[in-house]
């Protein structure tokens, strides 16, 4: 699903709009690449997280023994992420907490950004596939690091003729992970834009709040949790008992 | 029958195909419901392990959901980014 295909979405109906828009095209190595709504929304989300991080850093420069206000919130977030990672990864949790925590916060903010009128960057297959590929390289790195030659022999387990299926199973991981996140968030985006585009004016008051609560907040939070959880499960699976 | 253009036929069949693709939603519905029911039974037997049961259940449900989402992606492709239109009509 390249960028070229998306703009012809629903060309007949101007009211319903959930496509990725091209804002600025420029030449890069012979092809025209575009700055899209996904990039802009992602930059807004990154800026939000960065500002929060900088405020938190400033706050912790003179941290109190007994936390109050914002310090409470920050400590709560860190503690929740820490227990989340260590419950799934055990003793390896310390090493992966920073990546998984960052991933979780970014995906969560991306998913719920539909609530603030942005087009969620995770409703773009480009974003989710990149995130899944990072996870996949992490999985394979740990596979090679801990299993050494078992990477090759493991593909022939339990029976040699299962090799093609095992190989497909390895390669399918990033595709299924990225499509899961993309599909869920895209479905929410499509549903909400259909509602906003096609319903009469009165139906747009009040009722979308429930749709936003389910499709953006609930579904988004669950999917962010699942994405981070699957990352940890796959990595821990490759590390094994080492 | 003469009034049906090639483009119209492709669009109509794509719409039907998108609808058929969403039949894939049955599987995840049954699977997720079963997982949720088993999760509820497990919490009933052992309320102390609620957190573990919840996380395991959500993970299983998310994996069960994948096949349905493949159907959704196919439907979205057929509806909004139809590869056949551009291939046969060189739009």
mmCIF file of C-alpha atoms in Angstrom, chain A residues 1 5-6 8-10 18 172 175-176 179-180 182-184 186-187 190 194 222-223 225-226 229-230 233, chain B residues 51-52 54-56 58-59 62-66 69-70 72-73 76-77 79-83 85-86 91:
data_model
loop_
_atom_site.group_PDB
_atom_site.id
_atom_site.type_symbol
_atom_site.label_atom_id
_atom_site.label_comp_id
_atom_site.label_asym_id
_atom_site.label_seq_id
_atom_site.Cartn_x
_atom_site.Cartn_y
_atom_site.Cartn_z
ATOM 1 C CA UNK A 1 0.000 0.000 0.000
ATOM 2 C CA UNK A 5 -2.676 4.568 -4.173
ATOM 3 C CA UNK A 6 -4.221 6.184 -1.175
ATOM 4 C CA UNK A 8 -7.750 8.020 -4.948
ATOM 5 C CA UNK A 9 -9.711 6.822 -1.960
ATOM 6 C CA UNK A 10 -13.333 7.763 -2.239
ATOM 7 C CA UNK A 18 -9.503 9.608 5.822
ATOM 8 C CA UNK A 172 5.446 -13.346 8.873
ATOM 9 C CA UNK A 175 3.881 -8.433 8.668
ATOM 10 C CA UNK A 176 1.293 -9.719 11.098
ATOM 11 C CA UNK A 179 -1.018 -5.286 9.945
ATOM 12 C CA UNK A 180 -2.619 -5.839 13.349
ATOM 13 C CA UNK A 182 -2.522 -0.746 11.167
ATOM 14 C CA UNK A 183 -5.808 -2.595 10.705
ATOM 15 C CA UNK A 184 -7.167 -1.722 14.118
ATOM 16 C CA UNK A 186 -7.312 2.295 10.328
ATOM 17 C CA UNK A 187 -10.667 0.665 11.081
ATOM 18 C CA UNK A 190 -12.499 4.870 8.746
ATOM 19 C CA UNK A 194 -17.644 7.764 7.843
ATOM 20 C CA UNK A 222 -5.201 -2.204 23.876
ATOM 21 C CA UNK A 223 -3.277 -2.197 20.615
ATOM 22 C CA UNK A 225 -0.264 -2.721 24.945
ATOM 23 C CA UNK A 226 -0.422 -5.669 22.558
ATOM 24 C CA UNK A 229 3.734 -7.055 24.759
ATOM 25 C CA UNK A 230 4.322 -9.012 21.546
ATOM 26 C CA UNK A 233 7.248 -11.967 24.174
ATOM 27 C CA UNK B 51 -3.692 -9.543 36.263
ATOM 28 C CA UNK B 52 -1.913 -12.493 34.678
ATOM 29 C CA UNK B 54 -6.038 -10.468 31.773
ATOM 30 C CA UNK B 55 -2.701 -9.989 30.045
ATOM 31 C CA UNK B 56 -2.651 -13.546 28.684
ATOM 32 C CA UNK B 58 -5.589 -9.874 25.737
ATOM 33 C CA UNK B 59 -2.492 -11.236 24.029
ATOM 34 C CA UNK B 62 -4.918 -9.915 19.712
ATOM 35 C CA UNK B 63 -3.311 -12.841 17.939
ATOM 36 C CA UNK B 64 -6.719 -14.364 17.167
ATOM 37 C CA UNK B 65 -7.776 -11.039 15.699
ATOM 38 C CA UNK B 66 -5.073 -11.058 13.059
ATOM 39 C CA UNK B 69 -7.713 -7.933 10.151
ATOM 40 C CA UNK B 70 -6.271 -9.527 7.038
ATOM 41 C CA UNK B 72 -10.306 -6.037 6.712
ATOM 42 C CA UNK B 73 -7.140 -4.998 4.906
ATOM 43 C CA UNK B 76 -10.068 -1.723 2.428
ATOM 44 C CA UNK B 77 -7.767 -2.371 -0.520
ATOM 45 C CA UNK B 79 -12.765 -0.427 -1.721
ATOM 46 C CA UNK B 80 -10.241 2.373 -1.639
ATOM 47 C CA UNK B 81 -6.987 1.384 -3.283
ATOM 48 C CA UNK B 82 -8.190 -1.038 -5.895
ATOM 49 C CA UNK B 83 -5.220 -2.594 -7.669
ATOM 50 C CA UNK B 85 -8.722 -0.669 -11.631
ATOM 51 C CA UNK B 86 -5.294 0.762 -12.290
ATOM 52 C CA UNK B 91 -5.912 4.942 -14.683
#
